[in-house]
PDB file of C-alpha atoms and ligand atoms in Angstrom:
ATOM      1  CA  UNK X   8      35.112 -65.468 -73.019  1.00 96.00           C
ATOM      2  CA  UNK X   9      34.107 -63.157 -70.147  1.00 97.00           C
ATOM      3  CA  UNK X  10      34.043 -59.381 -71.014  1.00 98.00           C
ATOM      4  CA  UNK X  11      34.544 -57.141 -68.081  1.00 98.00           C
ATOM      5  CA  UNK X  12      33.859 -53.562 -68.547  1.00 98.00           C
ATOM      6  CA  UNK X  13      35.883 -50.937 -66.603  1.00 98.00           C
ATOM      7  CA  UNK X  14      34.176 -47.507 -66.071  1.00 98.00           C
ATOM      8  CA  UNK X  15      34.469 -44.684 -63.617  1.00 98.00           C
ATOM      9  CA  UNK X  16      35.212 -41.181 -63.001  1.00 98.00           C
ATOM     10  CA  UNK X  17      37.984 -39.194 -64.796  1.00 97.00           C
ATOM     11  CA  UNK X  18      41.250 -39.908 -62.809  1.00 97.00           C
ATOM     12  CA  UNK X  19      39.237 -42.269 -60.734  1.00 98.00           C
ATOM     13  CA  UNK X  20      41.746 -45.014 -61.472  1.00 98.00           C
ATOM     14  CA  UNK X  21      40.501 -46.922 -64.461  1.00 98.00           C
ATOM     15  CA  UNK X  22      43.810 -47.278 -66.120  1.00 98.00           C
ATOM     16  CA  UNK X  23      45.608 -48.247 -62.814  1.00 98.00           C
ATOM     17  CA  UNK X  24      42.990 -50.894 -62.205  1.00 98.00           C
ATOM     18  CA  UNK X  25      43.388 -52.246 -65.683  1.00 98.00           C
ATOM     19  CA  UNK X  26      47.096 -52.318 -65.480  1.00 98.00           C
ATOM     20  CA  UNK X  27      46.620 -54.507 -62.314  1.00 98.00           C
ATOM     21  CA  UNK X  28      44.105 -56.721 -63.874  1.00 98.00           C
ATOM     22  CA  UNK X  29      46.304 -57.140 -66.879  1.00 98.00           C
ATOM     23  CA  UNK X  30      49.064 -58.330 -64.453  1.00 98.00           C
ATOM     24  CA  UNK X  31      46.659 -60.806 -63.010  1.00 98.00           C
ATOM     25  CA  UNK X  32      45.851 -62.224 -66.587  1.00 97.00           C
ATOM     26  CA  UNK X  33      43.204 -60.140 -68.115  1.00 98.00           C
ATOM     27  CA  UNK X  34      43.585 -58.834 -71.707  1.00 98.00           C
ATOM     28  CA  UNK X  35      43.332 -55.055 -71.582  1.00 98.00           C
ATOM     29  CA  UNK X  36      41.587 -53.214 -74.458  1.00 98.00           C
ATOM     30  CA  UNK X  37      42.191 -49.558 -73.913  1.00 98.00           C
ATOM     31  CA  UNK X  38      39.778 -47.371 -75.824  1.00 98.00           C
ATOM     32  CA  UNK X  39      41.674 -44.039 -75.065  1.00 97.00           C
ATOM     33  CA  UNK X  40      44.916 -45.739 -76.293  1.00 98.00           C
ATOM     34  CA  UNK X  41      43.183 -46.938 -79.546  1.00 98.00           C
ATOM     35  CA  UNK X  42      41.528 -43.402 -79.932  1.00 98.00           C
ATOM     36  CA  UNK X  43      45.090 -41.947 -79.787  1.00 98.00           C
ATOM     37  CA  UNK X  44      46.520 -44.020 -82.415  1.00 97.00           C
ATOM     38  CA  UNK X  45      43.494 -43.154 -84.595  1.00 98.00           C
ATOM     39  CA  UNK X  46      44.356 -39.542 -84.203  1.00 97.00           C
ATOM     40  CA  UNK X  47      47.771 -40.343 -85.834  1.00 95.00           C
ATOM     41  CA  UNK X  48      46.202 -41.655 -89.140  1.00 96.00           C
ATOM     42  CA  UNK X  49      47.027 -39.381 -91.997  1.00 95.00           C
ATOM     43  CA  UNK X  50      43.429 -39.580 -93.347  1.00 96.00           C
ATOM     44  CA  UNK X  51      42.009 -38.693 -89.892  1.00 98.00           C
ATOM     45  CA  UNK X  52      44.432 -35.839 -89.522  1.00 97.00           C
ATOM     46  CA  UNK X  53      43.597 -34.241 -92.919  1.00 96.00           C
ATOM     47  CA  UNK X  54      39.907 -34.443 -92.110  1.00 97.00           C
ATOM     48  CA  UNK X  55      40.321 -32.872 -88.765  1.00 98.00           C
ATOM     49  CA  UNK X  56      42.672 -30.006 -90.048  1.00 97.00           C
ATOM     50  CA  UNK X  57      39.982 -29.555 -92.799  1.00 97.00           C
ATOM     51  CA  UNK X  58      37.424 -28.966 -90.182  1.00 97.00           C
ATOM     52  CA  UNK X  59      39.336 -27.268 -87.138  1.00 97.00           C
ATOM     53  CA  UNK X  60      42.064 -25.551 -89.211  1.00 97.00           C
ATOM     54  CA  UNK X  61      45.817 -25.321 -88.646  1.00 95.00           C
ATOM     55  CA  UNK X  62      45.606 -24.272 -84.913  1.00 96.00           C
ATOM     56  CA  UNK X  63      45.351 -28.176 -84.130  1.00 97.00           C
ATOM     57  CA  UNK X  64      48.783 -28.956 -85.760  1.00 96.00           C
ATOM     58  CA  UNK X  65      51.529 -29.672 -83.408  1.00 92.00           C
ATOM     59  CA  UNK X  66      54.166 -27.004 -84.105  1.00 88.00           C
ATOM     60  CA  UNK X  67      57.254 -28.927 -82.982  1.00 78.00           C
ATOM     61  CA  UNK X  68      56.277 -32.761 -83.486  1.00 72.00           C
ATOM     62  CA  UNK X  69      58.461 -35.226 -81.483  1.00 69.00           C
ATOM     63  CA  UNK X  70      58.205 -37.750 -84.359  1.00 67.00           C
ATOM     64  CA  UNK X  71      59.745 -36.335 -87.569  1.00 66.00           C
ATOM     65  CA  UNK X  72      57.159 -37.787 -90.261  1.00 66.00           C
ATOM     66  CA  UNK X  73      55.600 -36.885 -93.508  1.00 70.00           C
ATOM     67  CA  UNK X  74      52.306 -35.780 -92.294  1.00 84.00           C
ATOM     68  CA  UNK X  75      51.323 -33.286 -89.691  1.00 91.00           C
ATOM     69  CA  UNK X  76      50.413 -34.450 -86.221  1.00 94.00           C
ATOM     70  CA  UNK X  77      47.711 -33.277 -83.985  1.00 97.00           C
ATOM     71  CA  UNK X  78      48.090 -30.919 -81.093  1.00 96.00           C
ATOM     72  CA  UNK X  79      45.958 -32.936 -78.674  1.00 96.00           C
ATOM     73  CA  UNK X  80      45.867 -30.110 -76.020  1.00 93.00           C
ATOM     74  CA  UNK X  81      44.935 -27.472 -78.575  1.00 96.00           C
ATOM     75  CA  UNK X  82      42.105 -29.822 -79.887  1.00 98.00           C
ATOM     76  CA  UNK X  83      41.021 -30.541 -76.297  1.00 95.00           C
ATOM     77  CA  UNK X  84      40.363 -26.834 -76.014  1.00 94.00           C
ATOM     78  CA  UNK X  85      38.166 -26.564 -78.952  1.00 96.00           C
ATOM     79  CA  UNK X  86      35.875 -29.445 -78.096  1.00 97.00           C
ATOM     80  CA  UNK X  87      35.570 -29.668 -74.291  1.00 95.00           C
ATOM     81  CA  UNK X  88      33.290 -26.837 -72.928  1.00 89.00           C
ATOM     82  CA  UNK X  89      29.601 -26.032 -72.441  1.00 84.00           C
ATOM     83  CA  UNK X  90      29.124 -23.565 -75.397  1.00 90.00           C
ATOM     84  CA  UNK X  91      27.200 -24.845 -78.457  1.00 92.00           C
ATOM     85  CA  UNK X  92      30.111 -24.470 -80.786  1.00 93.00           C
ATOM     86  CA  UNK X  93      32.277 -26.618 -78.570  1.00 95.00           C
ATOM     87  CA  UNK X  94      29.510 -29.232 -78.349  1.00 94.00           C
ATOM     88  CA  UNK X  95      29.152 -29.217 -82.097  1.00 96.00           C
ATOM     89  CA  UNK X  96      32.906 -29.476 -82.474  1.00 97.00           C
ATOM     90  CA  UNK X  97      33.015 -32.441 -80.048  1.00 97.00           C
ATOM     91  CA  UNK X  98      30.237 -34.183 -82.066  1.00 96.00           C
ATOM     92  CA  UNK X  99      32.186 -33.681 -85.254  1.00 98.00           C
ATOM     93  CA  UNK X 100      35.344 -35.124 -83.659  1.00 98.00           C
ATOM     94  CA  UNK X 101      33.567 -38.125 -82.413  1.00 97.00           C
ATOM     95  CA  UNK X 102      31.803 -38.782 -85.658  1.00 98.00           C
ATOM     96  CA  UNK X 103      35.388 -39.112 -87.344  1.00 98.00           C
ATOM     97  CA  UNK X 104      37.055 -41.033 -84.391  1.00 98.00           C
ATOM     98  CA  UNK X 105      34.414 -43.225 -82.987  1.00 97.00           C
ATOM     99  CA  UNK X 106      33.445 -45.422 -85.808  1.00 97.00           C
ATOM    100  CA  UNK X 107      37.106 -46.321 -86.283  1.00 98.00           C
ATOM    101  CA  UNK X 108      37.552 -46.978 -82.565  1.00 98.00           C
ATOM    102  CA  UNK X 109      34.450 -49.201 -82.612  1.00 97.00           C
ATOM    103  CA  UNK X 110      35.732 -51.153 -85.460  1.00 98.00           C
ATOM    104  CA  UNK X 111      39.057 -51.532 -83.814  1.00 98.00           C
ATOM    105  CA  UNK X 112      37.449 -52.713 -80.507  1.00 98.00           C
ATOM    106  CA  UNK X 113      35.328 -55.298 -82.337  1.00 97.00           C
ATOM    107  CA  UNK X 114      38.072 -56.752 -84.204  1.00 97.00           C
ATOM    108  CA  UNK X 115      40.283 -57.019 -81.044  1.00 98.00           C
ATOM    109  CA  UNK X 116      37.390 -58.765 -79.168  1.00 97.00           C
ATOM    110  CA  UNK X 117      37.048 -61.050 -82.087  1.00 97.00           C
ATOM    111  CA  UNK X 118      40.644 -62.018 -81.972  1.00 97.00           C
ATOM    112  CA  UNK X 119      40.321 -62.349 -78.178  1.00 97.00           C
ATOM    113  CA  UNK X 120      37.526 -64.866 -78.650  1.00 96.00           C
ATOM    114  CA  UNK X 121      39.505 -66.722 -81.206  1.00 96.00           C
ATOM    115  CA  UNK X 122      42.575 -67.060 -78.917  1.00 96.00           C
ATOM    116  CA  UNK X 123      40.142 -68.202 -76.108  1.00 94.00           C
ATOM    117  CA  UNK X 124      41.172 -65.410 -73.897  1.00 97.00           C
ATOM    118  CA  UNK X 125      39.521 -65.900 -70.632  1.00 96.00           C
ATOM    119  CA  UNK X 126      38.812 -62.235 -69.507  1.00 98.00           C
ATOM    120  CA  UNK X 127      38.878 -59.272 -72.021  1.00 98.00           C
ATOM    121  CA  UNK X 128      38.873 -55.986 -70.222  1.00 98.00           C
ATOM    122  CA  UNK X 129      36.886 -53.333 -72.046  1.00 98.00           C
ATOM    123  CA  UNK X 130      38.365 -50.058 -70.561  1.00 98.00           C
ATOM    124  CA  UNK X 131      36.047 -47.398 -72.481  1.00 97.00           C
ATOM    125  CA  UNK X 132      35.555 -44.168 -70.701  1.00 96.00           C
ATOM    126  CA  UNK X 133      32.377 -43.802 -72.701  1.00 97.00           C
ATOM    127  CA  UNK X 134      31.085 -47.430 -72.224  1.00 97.00           C
ATOM    128  CA  UNK X 135      27.486 -46.570 -71.602  1.00 97.00           C
ATOM    129  CA  UNK X 136      27.226 -43.635 -74.018  1.00 95.00           C
ATOM    130  CA  UNK X 137      28.638 -45.892 -76.724  1.00 95.00           C
ATOM    131  CA  UNK X 138      26.583 -48.794 -75.830  1.00 95.00           C
ATOM    132  CA  UNK X 139      29.362 -51.102 -75.095  1.00 97.00           C
ATOM    133  CA  UNK X 140      27.843 -52.174 -71.908  1.00 97.00           C
ATOM    134  CA  UNK X 141      25.704 -54.606 -73.762  1.00 97.00           C
ATOM    135  CA  UNK X 142      28.949 -56.473 -74.802  1.00 96.00           C
ATOM    136  CA  UNK X 143      29.917 -56.799 -71.087  1.00 98.00           C
ATOM    137  CA  UNK X 144      29.265 -59.711 -68.744  1.00 98.00           C
ATOM    138  CA  UNK X 145      29.801 -57.560 -65.760  1.00 98.00           C
ATOM    139  CA  UNK X 146      30.892 -53.751 -65.220  1.00 98.00           C
ATOM    140  CA  UNK X 147      33.137 -52.471 -62.500  1.00 98.00           C
ATOM    141  CA  UNK X 148      33.138 -48.720 -61.589  1.00 98.00           C
ATOM    142  CA  UNK X 149      36.347 -47.256 -60.294  1.00 98.00           C
ATOM    143  CA  UNK X 150      35.740 -43.762 -58.496  1.00 98.00           C
ATOM    144  CA  UNK X 151      37.457 -41.439 -56.037  1.00 98.00           C
ATOM    145  CA  UNK X 152      36.225 -38.209 -54.455  1.00 98.00           C
ATOM    146  CA  UNK X 153      36.388 -35.046 -56.730  1.00 97.00           C
ATOM    147  CA  UNK X 154      39.007 -33.375 -54.577  1.00 97.00           C
ATOM    148  CA  UNK X 155      41.384 -36.437 -54.958  1.00 97.00           C
ATOM    149  CA  UNK X 156      40.825 -36.595 -58.583  1.00 98.00           C
ATOM    150  CA  UNK X 157      41.489 -32.908 -58.978  1.00 97.00           C
ATOM    151  CA  UNK X 158      44.797 -33.313 -57.278  1.00 97.00           C
ATOM    152  CA  UNK X 159      45.623 -36.247 -59.568  1.00 96.00           C
ATOM    153  CA  UNK X 160      44.769 -34.376 -62.785  1.00 97.00           C
ATOM    154  CA  UNK X 161      46.634 -31.369 -61.647  1.00 96.00           C
ATOM    155  CA  UNK X 162      49.757 -33.585 -61.677  1.00 95.00           C
ATOM    156  CA  UNK X 163      49.102 -34.208 -65.309  1.00 91.00           C
ATOM    157  CA  UNK X 164      48.912 -30.376 -66.006  1.00 92.00           C
ATOM    158  CA  UNK X 165      45.130 -30.135 -66.235  1.00 93.00           C
ATOM    159  CA  UNK X 166      43.107 -27.660 -64.157  1.00 94.00           C
ATOM    160  CA  UNK X 167      40.111 -28.435 -62.109  1.00 96.00           C
ATOM    161  CA  UNK X 168      37.959 -26.764 -64.789  1.00 94.00           C
ATOM    162  CA  UNK X 169      39.375 -29.063 -67.310  1.00 94.00           C
ATOM    163  CA  UNK X 170      38.278 -32.114 -65.398  1.00 96.00           C
ATOM    164  CA  UNK X 171      34.769 -30.738 -64.943  1.00 95.00           C
ATOM    165  CA  UNK X 172      34.486 -29.591 -68.497  1.00 93.00           C
ATOM    166  CA  UNK X 173      35.212 -33.138 -69.764  1.00 94.00           C
ATOM    167  CA  UNK X 174      33.106 -34.906 -67.206  1.00 94.00           C
ATOM    168  CA  UNK X 175      30.171 -32.756 -68.340  1.00 93.00           C
ATOM    169  CA  UNK X 176      30.291 -34.608 -71.611  1.00 92.00           C
ATOM    170  CA  UNK X 177      29.972 -38.052 -69.945  1.00 95.00           C
ATOM    171  CA  UNK X 178      27.288 -39.712 -68.177  1.00 97.00           C
ATOM    172  CA  UNK X 179      27.185 -38.528 -64.567  1.00 97.00           C
ATOM    173  CA  UNK X 180      29.275 -40.628 -62.069  1.00 97.00           C
ATOM    174  CA  UNK X 181      26.078 -41.257 -59.980  1.00 97.00           C
ATOM    175  CA  UNK X 182      24.515 -42.965 -63.006  1.00 98.00           C
ATOM    176  CA  UNK X 183      27.675 -44.860 -63.876  1.00 98.00           C
ATOM    177  CA  UNK X 184      27.878 -46.030 -60.239  1.00 98.00           C
ATOM    178  CA  UNK X 185      24.122 -47.022 -60.392  1.00 98.00           C
ATOM    179  CA  UNK X 186      24.399 -48.949 -63.711  1.00 98.00           C
ATOM    180  CA  UNK X 187      27.488 -50.857 -62.555  1.00 98.00           C
ATOM    181  CA  UNK X 188      27.714 -54.506 -61.056  1.00 98.00           C
ATOM    182  CA  UNK X 189      30.476 -53.321 -58.753  1.00 98.00           C
ATOM    183  CA  UNK X 190      31.759 -49.984 -57.455  1.00 98.00           C
ATOM    184  CA  UNK X 191      35.347 -49.764 -56.097  1.00 98.00           C
ATOM    185  CA  UNK X 192      36.349 -46.572 -54.347  1.00 97.00           C
ATOM    186  CA  UNK X 193      40.005 -45.764 -55.002  1.00 98.00           C
ATOM    187  CA  UNK X 194      40.647 -43.127 -52.308  1.00 96.00           C
ATOM    188  CA  UNK X 195      43.449 -44.767 -50.410  1.00 95.00           C
ATOM    189  CA  UNK X 196      46.967 -46.029 -51.224  1.00 97.00           C
ATOM    190  CA  UNK X 197      47.896 -47.880 -54.227  1.00 97.00           C
ATOM    191  CA  UNK X 198      48.794 -50.909 -52.267  1.00 98.00           C
ATOM    192  CA  UNK X 199      45.261 -50.941 -50.676  1.00 98.00           C
ATOM    193  CA  UNK X 200      43.766 -50.553 -54.250  1.00 98.00           C
ATOM    194  CA  UNK X 201      45.854 -53.354 -55.671  1.00 98.00           C
ATOM    195  CA  UNK X 202      44.725 -55.696 -52.873  1.00 98.00           C
ATOM    196  CA  UNK X 203      40.892 -54.782 -53.281  1.00 98.00           C
ATOM    197  CA  UNK X 204      41.331 -55.432 -57.220  1.00 98.00           C
ATOM    198  CA  UNK X 205      43.128 -58.593 -56.406  1.00 98.00           C
ATOM    199  CA  UNK X 206      40.329 -59.856 -54.190  1.00 98.00           C
ATOM    200  CA  UNK X 207      37.646 -58.979 -56.641  1.00 98.00           C
ATOM    201  CA  UNK X 208      39.553 -60.825 -59.509  1.00 98.00           C
ATOM    202  CA  UNK X 209      40.000 -63.837 -57.370  1.00 97.00           C
ATOM    203  CA  UNK X 210      36.271 -63.973 -56.737  1.00 96.00           C
ATOM    204  CA  UNK X 211      35.547 -63.466 -60.437  1.00 97.00           C
ATOM    205  CA  UNK X 212      38.065 -66.284 -61.218  1.00 96.00           C
ATOM    206  CA  UNK X 213      36.258 -68.585 -58.663  1.00 95.00           C
ATOM    207  CA  UNK X 214      32.877 -67.774 -60.462  1.00 94.00           C
ATOM    208  CA  UNK X 215      34.084 -68.880 -63.758  1.00 91.00           C
ATOM    209  CA  UNK X 216      34.318 -72.479 -64.720  1.00 67.00           C
ATOM    210  CA  UNK X 217      37.852 -74.001 -65.500  1.00 67.00           C
ATOM    211  CA  UNK X 218      37.412 -73.628 -69.197  1.00 56.00           C
ATOM    212  CA  UNK X 219      36.630 -70.017 -68.950  1.00 48.00           C
ATOM    213  CA  UNK X 220      32.826 -70.274 -69.599  1.00 51.00           C
ATOM    214  CA  UNK X 221      30.539 -67.933 -67.626  1.00 49.00           C
ATOM    215  CA  UNK X 222      28.847 -69.382 -64.663  1.00 45.00           C
ATOM    216  CA  UNK X 223      25.323 -67.874 -65.587  1.00 42.00           C
ATOM    217  CA  UNK X 224      24.121 -68.166 -61.988  1.00 39.00           C
ATOM    218  CA  UNK X 225      26.369 -65.138 -61.130  1.00 38.00           C
ATOM    219  CA  UNK X 226      26.308 -62.962 -64.195  1.00 38.00           C
ATOM    220  CA  UNK X 227      23.368 -60.738 -65.271  1.00 36.00           C
ATOM    221  CA  UNK X 228      21.690 -62.022 -68.538  1.00 32.00           C
ATOM    222  CA  UNK X 229      21.183 -58.284 -69.459  1.00 33.00           C
ATOM    223  CA  UNK X 230      24.858 -57.753 -70.023  1.00 30.00           C
ATOM    224  CA  UNK X 231      25.409 -60.846 -72.150  1.00 27.00           C
ATOM    225  CA  UNK X 232      25.900 -60.781 -75.959  1.00 27.00           C
TER     226      UNK X 232
HETATM  227  C1  COD I 328      40.160 -34.275 -77.568  1.00 71.44           C
HETATM  228  C2  COD I 328      41.417 -35.158 -77.316  1.00 71.44           C
HETATM  229  C3  COD I 328      42.417 -35.138 -78.617  1.00 71.44           C
HETATM  230  C4  COD I 328      42.106 -34.628 -76.029  1.00 71.44           C
HETATM  231  O1  COD I 328      43.221 -35.447 -75.828  1.00 71.44           O
HETATM  232  P1  COD I 328      43.808 -35.602 -74.522  1.00 71.44           P
HETATM  233  O2  COD I 328      45.268 -36.250 -74.592  1.00 71.44           O
HETATM  234  O3  COD I 328      43.966 -34.251 -73.695  1.00 71.44           O
HETATM  235  O4  COD I 328      43.013 -36.541 -73.601  1.00 71.44           O
HETATM  236  P2  COD I 328      42.808 -38.251 -73.711  1.00 71.44           P
HETATM  237  O5  COD I 328      42.541 -38.636 -74.963  1.00 71.44           O
HETATM  238  O6  COD I 328      43.891 -38.821 -72.871  1.00 71.44           O
HETATM  239  O7  COD I 328      41.436 -38.495 -72.812  1.00 71.44           O
HETATM  240  C5  COD I 328      41.500 -38.272 -71.268  1.00 71.44           C
HETATM  241  C6  COD I 328      40.188 -38.339 -70.861  1.00 71.44           C
HETATM  242  O8  COD I 328      39.254 -37.453 -71.421  1.00 71.44           O
HETATM  243  C7  COD I 328      37.795 -37.850 -71.502  1.00 71.44           C
HETATM  244  N1  COD I 328      37.438 -37.825 -72.802  1.00 71.44           N
HETATM  245  C8  COD I 328      38.214 -37.941 -74.000  1.00 71.44           C
HETATM  246  N2  COD I 328      37.300 -37.872 -74.983  1.00 71.44           N
HETATM  247  C9  COD I 328      36.065 -37.634 -74.607  1.00 71.44           C
HETATM  248  C10 COD I 328      34.695 -37.422 -75.161  1.00 71.44           C
HETATM  249  N3  COD I 328      34.556 -37.460 -76.453  1.00 71.44           N
HETATM  250  N4  COD I 328      33.731 -37.286 -74.297  1.00 71.44           N
HETATM  251  C11 COD I 328      33.812 -37.170 -72.966  1.00 71.44           C
HETATM  252  N5  COD I 328      35.084 -37.375 -72.424  1.00 71.44           N
HETATM  253  C12 COD I 328      36.136 -37.680 -73.179  1.00 71.44           C
HETATM  254  C13 COD I 328      37.994 -39.458 -71.115  1.00 71.44           C
HETATM  255  O9  COD I 328      37.565 -39.542 -69.646  1.00 71.44           O
HETATM  256  C14 COD I 328      39.451 -39.651 -71.295  1.00 71.44           C
HETATM  257  O10 COD I 328      39.759 -40.713 -70.363  1.00 71.44           O
HETATM  258  C15 COD I 328      41.014 -36.586 -77.117  1.00 71.44           C
HETATM  259  O11 COD I 328      40.457 -36.732 -75.978  1.00 71.44           O
HETATM  260  C16 COD I 328      40.071 -37.227 -78.264  1.00 71.44           C
HETATM  261  O12 COD I 328      40.486 -37.311 -79.279  1.00 71.44           O
HETATM  262  N6  COD I 328      38.808 -37.415 -77.831  1.00 71.44           N
HETATM  263  C17 COD I 328      37.831 -37.897 -78.831  1.00 71.44           C
HETATM  264  C18 COD I 328      38.040 -39.404 -78.918  1.00 71.44           C
HETATM  265  C19 COD I 328      37.244 -40.036 -77.663  1.00 71.44           C
HETATM  266  O13 COD I 328      36.102 -39.965 -77.577  1.00 71.44           O
HETATM  267  N7  COD I 328      37.920 -40.686 -76.843  1.00 71.44           N
HETATM  268  C20 COD I 328      37.382 -41.508 -75.712  1.00 71.44           C
HETATM  269  C21 COD I 328      37.580 -42.891 -75.819  1.00 71.44           C
HETATM  270  S1  COD I 328      36.807 -43.539 -77.362  1.00 71.44           S
HETATM  271  N1  ATP I 329      45.132 -45.083 -55.092  1.00 71.44           N
HETATM  272  C1  ATP I 329      46.003 -44.237 -55.589  1.00 71.44           C
HETATM  273  N2  ATP I 329      46.899 -43.354 -55.010  1.00 71.44           N
HETATM  274  C2  ATP I 329      47.480 -42.330 -55.719  1.00 71.44           C
HETATM  275  N3  ATP I 329      47.638 -42.194 -56.950  1.00 71.44           N
HETATM  276  C3  ATP I 329      46.740 -42.853 -57.647  1.00 71.44           C
HETATM  277  C4  ATP I 329      45.840 -43.874 -56.988  1.00 71.44           C
HETATM  278  N4  ATP I 329      45.089 -44.386 -58.087  1.00 71.44           N
HETATM  279  C5  ATP I 329      45.451 -43.748 -59.240  1.00 71.44           C
HETATM  280  N5  ATP I 329      46.474 -42.863 -58.938  1.00 71.44           N
HETATM  281  C6  ATP I 329      47.098 -42.049 -59.911  1.00 71.44           C
HETATM  282  O1  ATP I 329      46.051 -40.991 -60.389  1.00 71.44           O
HETATM  283  C7  ATP I 329      46.256 -40.713 -61.762  1.00 71.44           C
HETATM  284  C8  ATP I 329      44.863 -41.142 -62.365  1.00 71.44           C
HETATM  285  O2  ATP I 329      44.768 -42.584 -62.303  1.00 71.44           O
HETATM  286  P1  ATP I 329      44.369 -43.287 -63.765  1.00 71.44           P
HETATM  287  O3  ATP I 329      45.173 -42.816 -64.992  1.00 71.44           O
HETATM  288  O4  ATP I 329      44.474 -44.780 -63.352  1.00 71.44           O
HETATM  289  O5  ATP I 329      42.816 -42.810 -63.949  1.00 71.44           O
HETATM  290  P2  ATP I 329      41.846 -43.024 -65.190  1.00 71.44           P
HETATM  291  O6  ATP I 329      40.521 -43.231 -64.450  1.00 71.44           O
HETATM  292  O7  ATP I 329      42.324 -44.058 -66.001  1.00 71.44           O
HETATM  293  O8  ATP I 329      42.012 -41.633 -65.670  1.00 71.44           O
HETATM  294  P3  ATP I 329      41.367 -41.036 -67.102  1.00 71.44           P
HETATM  295  O9  ATP I 329      39.895 -40.917 -66.778  1.00 71.44           O
HETATM  296  O10 ATP I 329      41.954 -39.739 -67.334  1.00 71.44           O
HETATM  297  O11 ATP I 329      41.674 -42.021 -68.155  1.00 71.44           O
HETATM  298  C9  ATP I 329      47.346 -41.506 -62.255  1.00 71.44           C
HETATM  299  O12 ATP I 329      48.645 -40.773 -62.242  1.00 71.44           O
HETATM  300  C10 ATP I 329      47.510 -42.620 -61.108  1.00 71.44           C
HETATM  301  O13 ATP I 329      48.877 -43.115 -61.102  1.00 71.44           O
END
């Protein structure tokens, strides 16, 4: 099985690239989605309310259930920022969520391997920070200029500051670009971006043998498990 890591700037287009690659046949492992489902678990909710208090409880939950649900925007305001208390709060949140996410990703990767998936797509925003890079055979970085990304996040209701606050908690985009095997700039139309992704996918397919084994002549050893 070939493990392809997807990394990049916030709103650079990682999910868009992953969705295109999924259409082309890759199996998408989406860490943001896994982390979201972890935040729905009653035992996690209980721990987080114990630490952050009731201000992170969703006041009018869409799902009527038996346990409280997390107000993600409210929690985001408490953990993203450059003062010490927010940094500590983010560390706490990550100490609760990340081990479960890690475990989930490990078990999905294991299943993919058992099912002889040809390409597993590891879409993990904190790929290098969480050391998932060592599990990857190749890493693609999806990026776009800051102003383009600000316009994109504003459409999801974030301010430019929100984007910058979150990115301050990640490895810089320059480092991500430098550490990746391939950098794809997503600063044009979706159609153009789709074609570029398609071309790189075709090159990747050509580099893999018919049974899905990695052709070691084109893959960096340092990224192999
Ligand atoms: C604080 C939370 C509730 C805010 O939720 P919200 O719906 O506003 O954002 P969402 O989860 O969709 O994340 C959007 C982007 O923010 C960035 N981001 C999220 N968590 C982090 C983090 N711990 N450090 C740096 N950037 C982060 C990522 O680029 C991510 O793609 C949420 O981000 C969260 O639970 N974060 C901790 C879990 C985590 O680290 N997830 C990242 C993948 S494992
Ligand atoms: N080439 C493009 N042209 C126009 N809009 C785009 C383009 N690429 C992505 N978008 C849009 O920009 C937004 C951000 O893209 P996407 O969600 O793929 O980024 P991301 O890197 O996964 O974001 P995040 O870091 O928040 O997870 C989405 O609404 C997406 O539809």
